[in-house]
Each structure stands twice: as structure tokens, then as C-alpha cells.
XYZ file of C-alpha atoms in Angstrom:
714
model
C -22.255 -4.295 -6.565
C -19.113 -2.280 -7.106
C -18.400 0.244 -9.824
C -15.014 1.785 -10.719
C -14.267 4.856 -12.638
C -10.995 6.269 -13.898
C -10.651 9.964 -13.307
C -7.889 11.716 -15.406
C -7.026 15.304 -15.594
C -8.192 16.578 -12.431
C -6.291 19.683 -10.688
C -8.258 19.976 -7.459
C -8.012 17.438 -4.825
C -10.536 19.306 -2.479
C -12.749 19.522 -5.727
C -12.737 15.786 -5.881
C -13.493 15.365 -2.165
C -16.756 17.105 -2.939
C -17.447 14.715 -5.723
C -16.985 11.890 -3.324
C -19.462 13.496 -0.753
C -21.947 14.233 -3.432
C -21.765 10.555 -4.608
C -22.298 9.173 -1.068
C -25.338 11.338 -0.919
C -26.966 9.493 -3.973
C -29.680 6.967 -3.283
C -28.298 3.416 -3.138
C -24.797 4.268 -2.528
C -23.097 2.423 0.597
C -19.820 4.191 0.144
C -17.842 5.974 -2.485
C -13.941 6.610 -2.025
C -11.329 8.291 -4.257
C -8.242 6.069 -4.571
C -5.631 8.722 -5.050
C -2.733 6.307 -6.428
C -5.213 4.812 -9.105
C -6.885 8.033 -9.896
C -10.140 5.931 -9.486
C -13.500 6.351 -7.834
C -14.782 3.133 -6.145
C -18.467 3.021 -5.521
C -20.208 0.233 -3.582
C -24.032 -0.018 -4.163
C -26.957 -1.730 -2.764
C -28.019 -4.171 -5.600
C -31.737 -3.781 -5.088
C -31.391 0.115 -5.145
C -29.963 0.932 -8.487
C -32.481 0.031 -11.347
C -30.551 1.518 -14.357
C -26.646 1.384 -14.139
C -26.151 3.514 -17.119
C -28.266 6.269 -15.538
C -26.073 6.046 -12.595
C -22.935 6.252 -14.615
C -24.203 9.584 -16.118
C -24.937 10.827 -12.529
C -21.263 10.345 -11.774
C -20.050 11.921 -14.787
C -22.311 15.035 -14.141
C -21.153 15.347 -10.650
C -17.355 15.043 -11.845
C -18.250 17.724 -14.590
C -19.823 20.115 -11.948
C -16.880 20.273 -9.606
C -14.019 19.582 -11.849
C -14.755 20.235 -15.595
C -11.143 19.569 -16.448
C -11.434 15.905 -15.555
C -12.648 13.109 -17.823
C -14.335 10.033 -16.686
C -13.936 6.443 -17.917
C -15.754 3.464 -16.414
C -13.282 0.563 -15.615
C -13.797 -3.079 -15.589
C -11.196 -4.805 -13.517
C -11.679 -8.149 -15.269
C -10.603 -6.601 -18.603
C -7.492 -4.618 -19.709
C -8.360 -0.945 -20.590
C -8.344 -1.036 -24.238
C -9.699 2.344 -24.573
C -6.823 3.969 -22.362
C -4.895 5.459 -25.505
C -8.077 7.148 -26.749
C -8.669 8.474 -23.159
C -5.181 9.929 -22.947
C -5.596 11.385 -26.478
C -8.776 13.171 -25.344
C -7.077 14.554 -22.244
C -4.092 15.724 -24.348
C -6.346 17.614 -26.602
C -8.226 19.205 -23.833
C -4.869 20.186 -22.135
C -3.526 21.637 -25.373
C -6.677 23.782 -25.780
C -6.400 25.363 -22.385
C -2.707 26.051 -22.922
C -3.543 27.958 -26.325
C -6.347 29.995 -24.447
C -3.880 30.773 -21.540
C -1.364 32.048 -24.028
C -3.813 34.079 -25.932
C -5.011 35.616 -22.600
C -1.696 36.620 -21.547
C -1.098 38.131 -24.952
C -4.127 40.159 -24.630
C -3.134 41.257 -21.051
C 0.114 42.460 -22.479
C -1.620 44.624 -25.157
C -3.773 46.153 -22.383
C -0.573 46.991 -20.476
C 1.220 48.424 -23.440
C -1.767 50.554 -24.210
C -1.904 51.864 -20.631
C 1.685 52.532 -20.561
C 1.644 54.493 -23.753
C -1.561 56.338 -22.579
C -3.477 54.743 -25.643
C -7.062 55.591 -24.184
C -9.392 55.270 -27.454
C -12.672 53.993 -26.210
C -11.245 52.469 -23.129
C -9.262 49.827 -25.349
C -6.872 49.071 -22.653
C -9.729 48.027 -20.440
C -10.965 46.038 -23.344
C -7.760 44.126 -23.844
C -7.692 43.441 -20.116
C -11.097 41.996 -19.796
C -10.463 39.803 -23.058
C -7.137 38.586 -21.463
C -8.605 38.020 -18.238
C -11.464 35.925 -19.749
C -9.377 33.857 -21.856
C -6.746 33.226 -18.971
C -9.277 32.583 -16.201
C -12.654 32.488 -17.643
C -12.847 28.612 -16.795
C -11.995 29.408 -13.167
C -14.615 32.036 -12.865
C -17.372 29.732 -14.615
C -16.664 26.942 -12.291
C -16.778 29.298 -9.301
C -20.289 30.501 -10.342
C -21.360 26.853 -10.891
C -20.044 25.897 -7.475
C -21.753 29.040 -5.798
C -25.207 27.887 -7.401
C -24.548 24.392 -5.827
C -23.727 26.078 -2.494
C -20.092 25.055 -2.715
C -18.295 28.519 -1.760
C -14.856 27.614 -0.262
C -13.061 26.167 -3.142
C -9.818 27.368 -4.935
C -11.962 28.508 -7.976
C -13.955 30.793 -5.985
C -11.051 32.104 -4.011
C -8.801 32.836 -7.210
C -11.958 34.572 -8.718
C -12.520 36.731 -5.806
C -8.799 37.585 -5.421
C -8.314 38.582 -9.060
C -11.762 40.317 -9.654
C -10.914 42.200 -6.563
C -7.485 43.162 -7.711
C -9.236 44.516 -11.093
C -11.760 46.493 -9.036
C -9.018 48.391 -7.284
C -7.224 49.058 -10.668
C -4.669 46.259 -10.627
C -5.554 44.988 -14.090
C -2.146 43.568 -15.085
C -1.565 41.885 -11.788
C -5.046 40.162 -11.926
C -4.205 38.663 -15.184
C -0.713 37.667 -14.365
C -1.878 36.059 -11.069
C -4.665 34.154 -12.834
C -2.225 33.086 -15.647
C 0.429 32.063 -13.026
C -2.103 30.156 -11.143
C -3.239 28.098 -14.101
C 0.289 27.234 -15.184
C 1.036 26.422 -11.494
C -1.938 24.207 -11.226
C -0.961 22.543 -14.648
C 2.566 21.992 -13.478
C 1.373 20.650 -10.222
C -0.882 18.225 -11.883
C 1.787 17.132 -14.115
C 4.139 16.625 -11.363
C 1.618 14.527 -9.476
C 0.718 12.367 -12.453
C 4.454 11.814 -13.305
C 5.169 10.886 -9.557
C 2.533 8.340 -9.663
C 3.767 6.964 -12.803
C 7.323 6.834 -11.510
C 5.830 4.841 -8.329
C 4.005 2.493 -10.548
C 7.279 1.593 -12.514
C 8.527 -0.110 -9.356
C 5.699 -2.572 -9.933
C 6.239 -3.297 -13.599
C 5.955 -6.976 -13.111
C 3.213 -7.516 -15.919
C 4.378 -9.260 -19.243
C 2.431 -7.732 -22.093
C 2.813 -10.194 -25.040
C 3.164 -13.906 -24.114
C 4.098 -16.778 -26.686
C 1.505 -19.723 -26.502
C 2.187 -23.121 -28.024
C -1.012 -24.606 -29.485
C -1.854 -28.067 -29.846
C -0.648 -28.260 -33.340
C 2.707 -26.865 -32.291
C 2.172 -23.331 -33.726
C 3.324 -20.511 -31.603
C 0.855 -17.565 -31.224
C 0.820 -14.605 -29.017
C -1.634 -13.356 -26.398
C -1.862 -10.729 -23.623
C -1.405 -11.872 -20.063
C -5.221 -11.243 -19.443
C -6.127 -13.721 -22.428
C -4.161 -16.623 -20.898
C -6.424 -19.378 -19.802
C -5.664 -22.291 -17.446
C -4.124 -25.220 -19.466
C -2.415 -23.011 -21.984
C 1.306 -23.857 -22.747
C 3.452 -20.829 -22.409
C 6.807 -20.561 -24.119
C 9.166 -18.590 -21.704
C 12.564 -17.752 -23.259
C 15.709 -16.620 -21.516
C 14.961 -13.160 -19.934
C 11.341 -13.589 -20.134
C 8.906 -12.820 -17.202
C 6.437 -15.542 -16.312
C 3.068 -14.078 -16.981
C 0.710 -16.206 -14.850
C 1.055 -18.908 -11.994
C 1.713 -22.284 -13.501
C 3.904 -25.392 -13.539
C 6.976 -26.289 -15.680
C 6.159 -29.186 -18.116
C 9.403 -28.986 -20.168
C 12.793 -27.585 -19.577
C 15.214 -26.581 -16.761
C 16.345 -23.057 -15.732
C 17.130 -20.938 -12.781
C 14.539 -18.466 -11.976
C 15.251 -14.825 -10.508
C 12.537 -14.094 -7.843
C 13.746 -10.596 -7.014
C 10.635 -8.854 -8.565
C 8.685 -10.464 -5.920
C 10.963 -10.936 -2.971
C 13.335 -7.948 -3.402
C 16.274 -10.373 -3.388
C 18.333 -11.106 -6.304
C 18.394 -14.755 -5.817
C 18.032 -17.661 -8.495
C 15.874 -20.638 -7.744
C 16.643 -23.846 -9.767
C 13.609 -25.251 -11.352
C 12.694 -28.136 -13.627
C 9.624 -30.251 -14.699
C 6.823 -30.376 -12.133
C 7.895 -27.287 -10.106
C 5.344 -24.509 -9.508
C 6.330 -21.236 -10.597
C 4.645 -17.753 -9.872
C 4.033 -14.834 -12.278
C 6.707 -12.167 -12.040
C 9.624 -14.518 -11.944
C 12.183 -14.139 -14.581
C 13.800 -16.987 -16.481
C 17.468 -16.570 -16.280
C 18.607 -19.072 -19.026
C 17.359 -21.722 -21.349
C 13.669 -22.221 -22.624
C 10.786 -23.379 -20.543
C 7.307 -24.587 -21.302
C 4.920 -23.607 -18.456
C 1.207 -24.834 -18.169
C -0.851 -22.041 -16.845
C -2.942 -22.931 -13.794
C -4.511 -19.621 -12.873
C -5.926 -16.714 -14.744
C -3.803 -13.505 -14.810
C -6.188 -11.735 -12.259
C -5.723 -14.638 -9.832
C -1.837 -14.961 -10.284
C 0.796 -13.477 -7.801
C 1.625 -10.337 -9.888
C -1.806 -9.253 -10.086
C -2.581 -9.899 -6.466
C 0.527 -7.911 -5.371
C -0.088 -5.023 -7.885
C -3.703 -4.808 -6.769
C -2.937 -4.920 -3.330
C -0.173 -2.250 -3.471
C -2.341 0.215 -5.496
C -5.453 -0.307 -3.262
C -3.349 0.083 -0.060
C -3.692 3.775 -0.177
C -7.479 3.309 0.142
C -6.800 2.455 3.842
C -6.045 6.054 5.107
C -3.629 6.704 7.808
C -4.439 8.798 10.762
C -2.519 11.585 9.437
C -4.257 11.512 5.955
C -7.619 11.623 7.944
C -6.519 14.497 10.016
C -5.361 16.506 6.973
C -8.520 15.811 5.166
C -10.640 17.075 8.331
C -8.241 20.087 8.646
C -8.632 21.148 5.059
C -12.379 21.498 5.524
C -11.848 24.133 8.269
C -8.782 25.631 7.095
C -10.061 27.614 4.114
C -13.186 29.043 5.724
C -11.042 30.220 8.694
C -8.593 32.031 6.308
C -11.308 33.580 4.298
C -12.848 34.862 7.709
C -9.277 36.469 8.466
C -9.135 38.023 4.977
C -12.569 39.537 5.629
C -11.405 40.999 9.110
C -8.028 42.246 7.361
C -10.030 44.057 4.602
C -12.569 45.766 7.011
C -11.172 46.069 10.408
C -8.193 48.314 9.868
C -9.991 50.932 7.693
C -12.897 51.072 10.215
C -10.082 52.044 12.889
C -8.669 54.628 10.731
C -5.566 52.614 9.837
C -4.933 53.037 6.060
C -7.534 52.993 3.177
C -10.037 50.324 2.192
C -8.274 49.904 -1.194
C -4.947 49.149 0.611
C -6.351 46.649 3.171
C -8.745 44.982 0.421
C -5.448 44.248 -1.566
C -3.818 42.916 1.423
C -6.838 40.604 2.134
C -6.783 39.263 -1.422
C -3.232 37.762 -0.499
C -5.138 35.668 2.191
C -7.535 34.404 -0.418
C -4.729 33.319 -2.826
C -2.997 31.194 -0.367
C -5.920 29.859 1.361
C -6.249 26.503 -0.597
C -4.650 23.514 1.303
C -3.690 21.731 -2.053
C 0.089 21.356 -1.002
C -1.237 19.192 2.043
C -4.105 17.376 0.311
C -1.859 16.174 -2.510
C 1.581 15.589 -0.866
C 0.454 13.676 2.094
C -1.193 10.784 0.286
C 1.541 10.910 -2.236
C 4.208 10.393 0.474
C 2.449 7.250 1.710
C 1.936 5.838 -1.774
C 5.788 6.290 -2.531
C 6.555 4.473 0.721
C 4.132 1.819 -0.017
C 5.656 1.374 -3.648
C 9.354 1.260 -2.398
C 8.404 -1.307 0.230
C 6.631 -3.471 -2.446
C 9.807 -3.293 -4.618
C 11.794 -4.702 -1.765
C 9.550 -7.676 -1.196
C 7.465 -6.087 1.588
C 3.749 -5.736 0.942
C 2.031 -3.011 3.201
C -1.647 -3.344 3.113
C -2.500 0.253 3.792
C -1.140 3.531 4.588
C -2.426 3.017 8.064
C -0.203 0.116 8.743
C 2.795 1.833 7.240
C 2.237 4.728 9.653
C 1.847 2.246 12.348
C 5.252 0.468 11.589
C 6.839 3.779 12.666
C 5.266 3.430 16.141
C 6.238 -0.143 16.846
C 7.256 -0.691 20.591
C 7.160 -4.330 20.785
C 8.118 -7.113 18.328
C 6.756 -10.690 19.079
C 8.034 -13.635 17.231
C 6.947 -17.104 16.544
C 10.177 -19.119 16.817
C 10.019 -21.875 14.296
C 10.472 -20.620 10.621
C 10.782 -16.820 11.876
C 13.917 -17.023 14.025
C 14.972 -20.491 13.107
C 15.231 -22.040 9.645
C 12.516 -24.354 10.411
C 14.234 -27.109 8.759
C 14.215 -29.692 11.466
C 16.196 -32.819 11.223
C 15.826 -36.031 13.203
C 18.750 -36.190 15.536
C 17.930 -39.149 18.044
C 15.343 -41.605 18.786
C 14.586 -42.961 22.264
C 12.725 -46.264 22.363
C 10.371 -47.653 25.215
C 8.724 -50.990 25.749
C 10.735 -53.146 23.414
C 9.249 -51.260 20.256
C 11.991 -51.241 17.336
C 13.126 -47.971 15.508
C 11.599 -49.118 12.259
C 8.235 -49.829 13.875
C 7.936 -46.315 15.689
C 9.084 -44.577 12.591
C 6.335 -46.447 10.635
C 3.702 -45.428 12.991
C 4.657 -41.772 13.377
C 5.122 -41.231 9.754
C 1.988 -42.961 8.861
C 0.023 -40.913 11.479
C 1.698 -37.746 10.369
C 1.803 -38.066 6.638
C -0.900 -35.411 5.947
C 0.306 -32.851 8.606
C 1.954 -29.559 7.531
C 3.675 -28.939 10.878
C 7.636 -28.420 10.553
C 8.235 -31.509 12.860
C 5.720 -33.814 10.895
C 7.680 -32.689 7.597
C 11.025 -33.778 9.452
C 9.464 -36.945 10.036
C 8.485 -37.354 6.483
C 12.090 -36.906 5.309
C 12.806 -40.259 7.006
C 10.438 -42.158 4.709
C 13.143 -43.542 2.526
C 14.127 -45.915 5.508
C 10.959 -47.662 5.223
C 9.649 -50.109 2.871
C 6.057 -49.282 3.346
C 3.660 -47.250 5.487
C 0.577 -48.383 7.606
C -2.931 -47.814 6.254
C -4.455 -44.921 8.452
C -8.072 -45.755 9.526
C -8.896 -42.541 11.349
C -7.308 -39.471 12.618
C -8.209 -36.679 15.250
C -6.151 -33.566 15.471
C -5.737 -31.712 18.986
C -4.582 -28.137 17.947
C -1.368 -27.293 19.939
C -1.456 -30.771 21.414
C -0.946 -33.462 18.906
C -2.809 -36.237 16.938
C -4.700 -39.370 17.640
C -4.939 -42.026 15.018
C -5.934 -45.594 14.310
C -3.363 -47.333 12.301
C -3.455 -51.006 11.427
C -5.897 -51.502 14.312
C -3.480 -49.825 16.794
C -4.262 -46.510 18.675
C -1.583 -43.996 18.055
C -0.903 -40.866 20.092
C 1.740 -38.507 18.931
C 2.455 -35.065 20.114
C 3.676 -32.820 23.023
C 4.984 -33.979 26.427
C 2.511 -31.900 28.182
C -0.489 -33.768 26.174
C 0.916 -37.267 26.686
C 1.968 -36.964 30.188
C -0.486 -34.572 31.778
C -3.483 -35.607 29.899
C -2.978 -39.250 28.900
C -1.037 -40.188 32.002
C 2.090 -41.533 30.502
C 5.644 -41.044 31.685
C 8.842 -40.565 29.465
C 12.282 -39.742 30.589
C 13.607 -36.286 30.220
C 15.093 -34.989 27.020
C 18.578 -33.900 27.810
C 19.696 -33.425 24.162
C 18.058 -29.864 23.676
C 16.006 -29.210 20.509
C 12.459 -29.996 19.713
C 10.875 -33.193 20.725
C 7.814 -35.354 19.678
C 6.434 -38.195 21.886
C 4.842 -41.285 20.633
C 2.495 -43.689 22.242
C 1.277 -47.048 20.875
C -1.947 -48.703 22.359
C -1.605 -46.196 25.335
C 2.027 -47.222 26.024
C 5.119 -45.120 25.567
C 6.803 -46.032 22.314
C 9.421 -43.251 21.380
C 10.783 -40.006 21.906
C 11.905 -38.316 18.795
C 14.542 -35.456 19.098
C 14.991 -32.824 16.421
C 17.407 -30.093 15.886
C 16.863 -26.712 14.249
C 19.137 -23.806 13.932
C 19.010 -20.095 13.848
C 18.642 -18.339 10.508
C 22.103 -16.666 9.332
C 22.494 -13.133 10.590
C 19.563 -13.312 13.024
C 21.398 -12.203 16.008
C 22.646 -9.069 14.314
C 19.194 -8.308 13.304
C 17.825 -8.718 16.705
C 20.513 -6.502 17.940
C 19.770 -3.739 15.462
C 16.100 -3.836 16.602
C 17.106 -3.477 20.197
C 19.249 -0.560 19.366
C 16.107 1.140 17.981
C 14.617 0.683 21.532
C 12.202 -2.087 20.555
C 11.124 -4.910 22.951
C 11.320 -8.377 21.710
C 9.923 -11.740 22.915
C 9.176 -15.134 21.621
C 5.825 -16.687 21.820
C 5.969 -20.620 21.157
C 4.068 -23.713 21.579
C 7.529 -25.587 21.762
C 8.820 -26.923 25.135
C 10.593 -24.603 27.545
C 13.932 -25.918 27.206
C 13.985 -25.748 23.456
C 12.589 -22.036 23.459
C 14.921 -20.922 26.215
C 17.809 -22.194 24.235
C 16.904 -19.972 21.285
C 15.886 -17.067 23.417
C 19.223 -17.233 25.387
C 21.307 -17.024 22.198
C 19.377 -14.028 21.116
C 19.179 -12.292 24.499
C 15.361 -11.764 24.483
C 12.449 -13.059 26.697
C 10.336 -15.798 25.856
C 7.050 -17.693 26.674
C 6.940 -21.427 25.934
C 4.643 -24.420 25.772
C 1.644 -22.075 24.687
C -1.554 -23.125 23.093
C -3.212 -20.604 20.581
C -5.476 -18.973 23.042
C -2.296 -18.641 25.415
C -0.710 -16.608 22.907
C -3.774 -14.192 22.648
C -3.716 -13.829 26.370
C -0.139 -12.875 26.471
C -0.446 -10.531 23.509
C -3.345 -8.595 25.468
C -0.981 -8.511 28.559
C 1.760 -7.053 26.601
C -0.462 -4.427 24.902
C -1.982 -3.484 28.126
C 1.399 -2.314 29.373
C 1.942 0.010 26.253
C 0.435 3.475 25.522
C -2.169 3.791 22.858
C 0.356 5.145 20.407
C 2.865 2.318 21.009
C 2.274 -0.533 18.604
C 2.823 -4.226 18.846
C 4.004 -6.306 15.941
C 3.748 -10.110 15.567
C 5.715 -12.020 13.154
C 4.625 -15.545 12.055
C 4.038 -17.562 8.937
C 0.590 -16.310 8.306
C -0.988 -19.670 8.351
C -0.776 -21.281 11.802
C -0.529 -17.787 13.575
C -3.550 -16.316 11.986
C -5.286 -15.521 15.333
C -2.086 -13.857 16.756
C -1.578 -11.929 13.514
C -5.161 -10.598 13.633
C -4.915 -9.730 17.366
C -1.679 -7.744 17.133
C -1.616 -4.083 16.038
C 0.529 -5.194 12.926
C 0.417 -8.764 11.937
C 3.564 -9.468 9.810
C 3.612 -12.783 7.856
C 7.036 -14.139 6.718
C 7.933 -16.269 3.800
C 4.601 -15.680 2.067
C 5.916 -16.174 -1.747
C 2.900 -18.115 -3.491
C 0.885 -18.284 -0.380
C -2.363 -16.643 -0.518
C -3.316 -17.221 2.921
C -0.487 -15.185 4.170
C -1.323 -12.256 1.914
C -4.981 -12.377 3.084
C -4.460 -12.693 6.710
C -1.487 -10.203 7.496
C -1.138 -6.350 7.608
C 2.314 -6.600 6.147
C 3.658 -9.523 4.263
C 7.309 -10.274 3.882
C 7.650 -12.416 0.544
C 10.767 -14.281 1.553
C 12.070 -15.592 4.908
C 14.502 -12.538 5.651
C 13.833 -10.923 9.034
C 16.140 -8.152 7.883
C 13.041 -6.991 5.900
C 11.504 -5.886 9.181
C 14.340 -3.449 9.739
C 13.806 -2.286 6.114
C 10.099 -1.752 6.609
C 10.540 0.150 9.764
C 13.195 2.354 8.150
C 10.763 3.061 5.116
C 7.999 3.955 7.672
C 10.283 6.186 9.737
C 11.333 8.196 6.395
C 7.829 8.214 4.942
C 6.648 9.915 8.308
C 9.692 12.395 8.218
C 8.606 13.532 4.715
C 4.854 13.848 5.617
C 5.765 16.069 8.466
C 8.335 18.098 6.547
C 5.624 18.715 3.979
C 3.045 19.860 6.661
C 5.447 22.116 8.307
C 6.728 23.540 5.009
C 3.292 24.199 3.511
C 1.750 25.743 6.685
C 4.804 27.601 7.401
C 5.045 29.248 4.094
C 1.363 30.142 4.200
C 1.663 31.704 7.624
C 4.676 33.630 6.641
C 3.026 35.165 3.460
C -0.080 35.912 5.409
C 1.930 37.875 7.917
C 4.015 39.608 5.136
C 0.828 40.229 3.178
C -0.965 41.953 6.251
C 2.103 43.914 6.720
C 2.218 45.209 3.055
C 5.485 43.416 2.399
C 4.201 40.728 -0.131
C 1.933 41.185 -3.049
C -0.418 38.853 -5.094
C 2.464 37.662 -7.263
C 4.527 36.512 -4.218
C 1.384 34.959 -2.698
C 0.353 32.834 -5.954
C 4.211 31.929 -6.218
C 4.142 30.731 -2.587
C 0.887 28.924 -3.097
C 1.789 26.947 -6.178
C 5.445 26.795 -5.410
C 5.093 25.172 -2.004
C 2.636 22.588 -3.500
C 5.242 21.665 -6.214
C 8.078 21.573 -3.466
C 5.738 19.195 -1.264
C 5.221 16.931 -4.290
C 8.843 16.639 -5.193
C 9.759 16.240 -1.442
C 7.202 13.338 -1.170
C 9.272 11.398 -3.763
C 12.673 11.742 -2.147
C 12.327 8.153 -0.704
C 11.670 6.940 -4.441
C 14.828 8.727 -5.665
C 16.894 7.451 -2.808
C 15.754 3.987 -3.577
C 16.659 4.185 -7.226
C 20.197 5.531 -6.276
C 20.640 2.570 -3.940
C 19.707 0.205 -6.705
């Protein structure tokens, strides 16, 4: 059983980590995780361990309220649209406005206290009263949360640290500064949360593929409107010019050209007519179409892509895992340093306790690692979002990070480097068989195969008046096909299979290109010769990858002469005449010669190359538009056949990594600088809280630079 909860309005990422830890300790929980990009908690449960789901829901809400009272919780049903979202956002807005009013009122009372002190108005310590009221209004929620966490044994969180820092400031007489620092902290936290929420929304806008209102034609000809989630298979959808197709289906009326750029990242038009399959997310560029829905929205291309991208951040990169672990130790270490700063110098006779306590408070203010905890996953989320908009689906932050470490790129030849559109160029006949006879036997045997050469044979069907009845077939992967057709035994496949295993003899193919050999009743019958060609621009792409220092090679089951010809044109190494298990062995050999950090990427079609995709460090499936198998089997999915997308993916990965490390260096650098300045008495609490909140905001905005650059490029 899997439960999902949407969390809105949380200001403290480290607090949410504590929520997740607490949920994971509940009976019956297999795993709980926070999806940063979705603002969701996903919980996997043992079905037989949870008797009352409603009671469990309340436990989750109580834990969220304990550690992050500003957050609101809503249970999510992924099979339905969230109809309560507007009400949910209204509640959050009311809660936010209430906090702003309290904060403004607190600052006002703090100002009254400051004016009373400055003008020496000391009636019944009214200035202290103003300060206390102002402090409680501005930071009471922080102090209360710190107390609740303390009771729960959770000490090192930003609520506790800010409470100790500001209360300490008041105890040494720095009342105005205590209130001002608390107020600025609250404003900074609010701005930080707004910035993160806005950032996530901006990234999600890249994936606005969904159609809200859809026109549906009923059996009596009436036009009604439905949401995408309400469409059922068999519904007839009216798609006007400029409309997005809401679910996968098939055209039953009309002709048009569909823009597939939302799915592939390339602005290309695909001409379609009655009988053609279409995917959700495509845009009708002209005319009107009637499309019969074949899938529910949740099973259509758009829903699968959006879900894949949003859930990709659940697969954490090594950097994210390191930062999460680092954050657990960073705060306690800084607090220990603060304690030493407060105690050691005065004991050694250097300055007064009040002076060093004040300096120690600065350490507490900047001891929260929020800038890192928030900005790092946001950087990866932005990189994944931009990749998706360009037709590159990266199935996890870990794979985006790995793309930046690619050392070797291994290609399947057909359909990856070449167009994969073979054309029969020549037929060499044996033993007095006629061309029509061998074509009929070969096409009949291969009529259900999806191999590229089999499809090329099928294109010759129009030359025949009929096909043979196929009585039985047996496929030998990587070798060929055995069939009984019209009481004749047919062998059709590779030279190695027919010559080495079947003991037949064929002449050498001097024409280059691919070949298929045919035997009828254990006698050589024909040698079919096919021609393929390199994809346009492929030489330049391979050259650019070489310039990046990447090693490249071809692994192919095709014969040596054919593979050598392609490899020679591209100037890369090759392995030919390989069985599927041979490819895995060679991949292992290549990986053994690389360091642990260096990654190997394999590019194939995601169907015939599934074992190689799975064994490589990064499996990249090409031409996956409308292909569920490819999306499920690969780590990175390129939705069209453009190998240039590999260059784009590596570039996005490199830029994302640079942003991540810029944020790490900037955040830690600023904190270290202010710790040093604070310990030397050159920076006060004001500067410390400004540095803490400011660097978090800067890190968030820096994370989005890849998004802004992409929009400018558009």
C-alpha cells in the first residue's frame, strides 16, 4: 500500500527530514520519503500492518504539526485530480497573512520599546514590556516550536538556535537587536519559502502539457466538455486548430499536421490522417480532428512523462545524499564551536563573558544549513525540468549527475548512428530459385518480425501476388529464424548461423551494407543485400563528443564488413557480429578499464538492447516517442531520433553540477567568513542573520539560472 500527502507552507527542510525520520519509525512503514519537487510525502506500508488508515493519516498530520506547524497536510489520490487544491491554497494564504500581521505588530511594539528607552521613559519598566510583547509577537511561534522540539529530544534545529541566539541577546541587554533579528529571520524564511515555491512553479511550467477542458462528441452529436481525467477509452474527442491532444488515441476523422515539440523538444510537424495513432501533448496545427481515445489520461504519454519528471528527484544524487548527511553533523559542530567561543576566551582572561557570549550567538544564527538543503535538490530539479522540455527524460538526479561523468559512449549501430531505414539493394540467387520465389519465402517467414531488415523485406510485398501460409516458426535471438512454410523448411538469418551452424556455403558479399541469407529445404537459396545510411549530422556530433574527451565505440550484431564501414566513416572503434551476451561481456571489459567515477553510457532503441541498457552505468534509449518499453527500461530517454540530444543532456548535466558546487562553496564560504568575523567582533547579529538568509536566497536564485538561460534561448 502506498499513501501520498501534499505538504504546503513548510519553511524548514531539515524539520521535514525529521518528520520523515519519525514516520519511518512508525509500525508498518516500509519507507517514507519527501519528494522535494512535488512537496509530497510518499509512504510505503505493509498491507497487513495498518488496520486503520484514517488513524495513520492523523499520525502523519500530528508529526508534521509537531516539527513544522506552519505546514498544512492534504492526502493525495493520484488517480484523481485534486479538487480541494484551491481551498488548500486559501487556507495556506490565510495562515500566511495572519503571521505577517503578527510580525508587523511585533516590530511595532519593538519600536515602541526602543523609543521609550531612547527617551528615558522608564515608568514601570514599560520599555521592557514593549520589548517582551514585541518579541513574543515576532518570534513566539519560533520559541514555542523550539520548546516542543526540545520535549521531543530534537535540539539542533533552526527554531532552537534562533531562540537561544535572540534570548541570549536580550539577556545581555541587546533588546532591539533581538527583536530585529527575529523579525528579519521570519521575513527571510518567508521570502525563502516564496522563492522556492515560485521556483518550483517556474520549473513545472516547462511541463505544461496537460489540457484542462476537452470537447467530447456524444453519440447523438452533442458536444460536451470533460476534464482530461474524465475521458474514457472510446470517447470521441474534438481537436480544433491549436488544441492539445489530451490522451493517447487514434484519428477517425480529419487530416492535419501535429506539432510534437512538447514531447520531443523539436519543432517538427507530423502529417496525420484517419487511422494514425497520436499521443497526448501533441498540438493540432490546423484543421479539425476527431480522435478516439484509447487510454485513460493517467496511462497516456503526457501523464507518464510528467510523473516521471516529477518523481525523478526521488532518486537522489550522490551530492544530495552527502549534503543530507553533512547537514546532520554541521549544526551540532557549529553549536559546539559557539559554546567554546562563549566560554574559553573569558576563562583565559581575554575579554568579558558578555562580549564573547554575544559573539557566540552569531555562530548560532548561521548554523542552519538551509541554503544547502534547499538549493541542491532545486538545482537538480531545474536540470531535469529543462532536459524534459528538450525531449530528454532523465529518470533521476543520480542519472543527471552521472551524465556529467561519462567517459565512454557505446552505440548500437542501426537506428542510432544510421537511419535504420534499410532498402533492398540486391538479391543473389542460388540453386535455380527465382527471385519471386525467394522473396515470397523470406517475406512470409519474417512477416511478424520487428527487426529493421525484416521490415525492409516487408516493403517488397507489393511485388508479390500472395504470401505462403506459415505453419510454424522458431526464432534464434541474434542468429535468425526457422520456419515451416508450405511444407518447406526455411532458414533465414546471419551468415554465421547458416554457414557455421547449418554447414551451408554462400559467396562473399562484395557490395557492402547489411545482408540476410536464405536457405530452403537446407539448400542455399538467396543472399539479400540491404543499404542503410548515416543520420544527417552524425559525423559532427561524434566529432564534438570526441572533443569532450569521450571514448566511443560501436557494438553490433551485424557483420564485420558492414560495421567497419560505418565505424570508418565516423573514426571510432567497433565490435561486430555480436550476440546479446557478447555485448554484455564487452561492456564489462570496457568498464573494468575505467575508474569508479568514470561512467559508461550505452545508446540503443530501448527494446532490443534492454540487457545492454540495464548493464551500463547510464542506459540511453533513442526514439522513444510512444514507446512505453523504452521509457521503462532506460535511465535516460531521448524522445526522438536525434543523437544531438546526447550533447544537450551532457551540457545540462555539466551546468547543473557547476551550479550545485557554486551553491556549496558560496553557502559554506559565507558562513565561515561570518564565523571568523563574528569571533573577531567585526560582525554583529544583524550581519549574521542577513548572511544566513541572504545566502539561502542567493543559492535558490542561482539554482534557477539554467532555467532562465533556457527561456532566453527559446
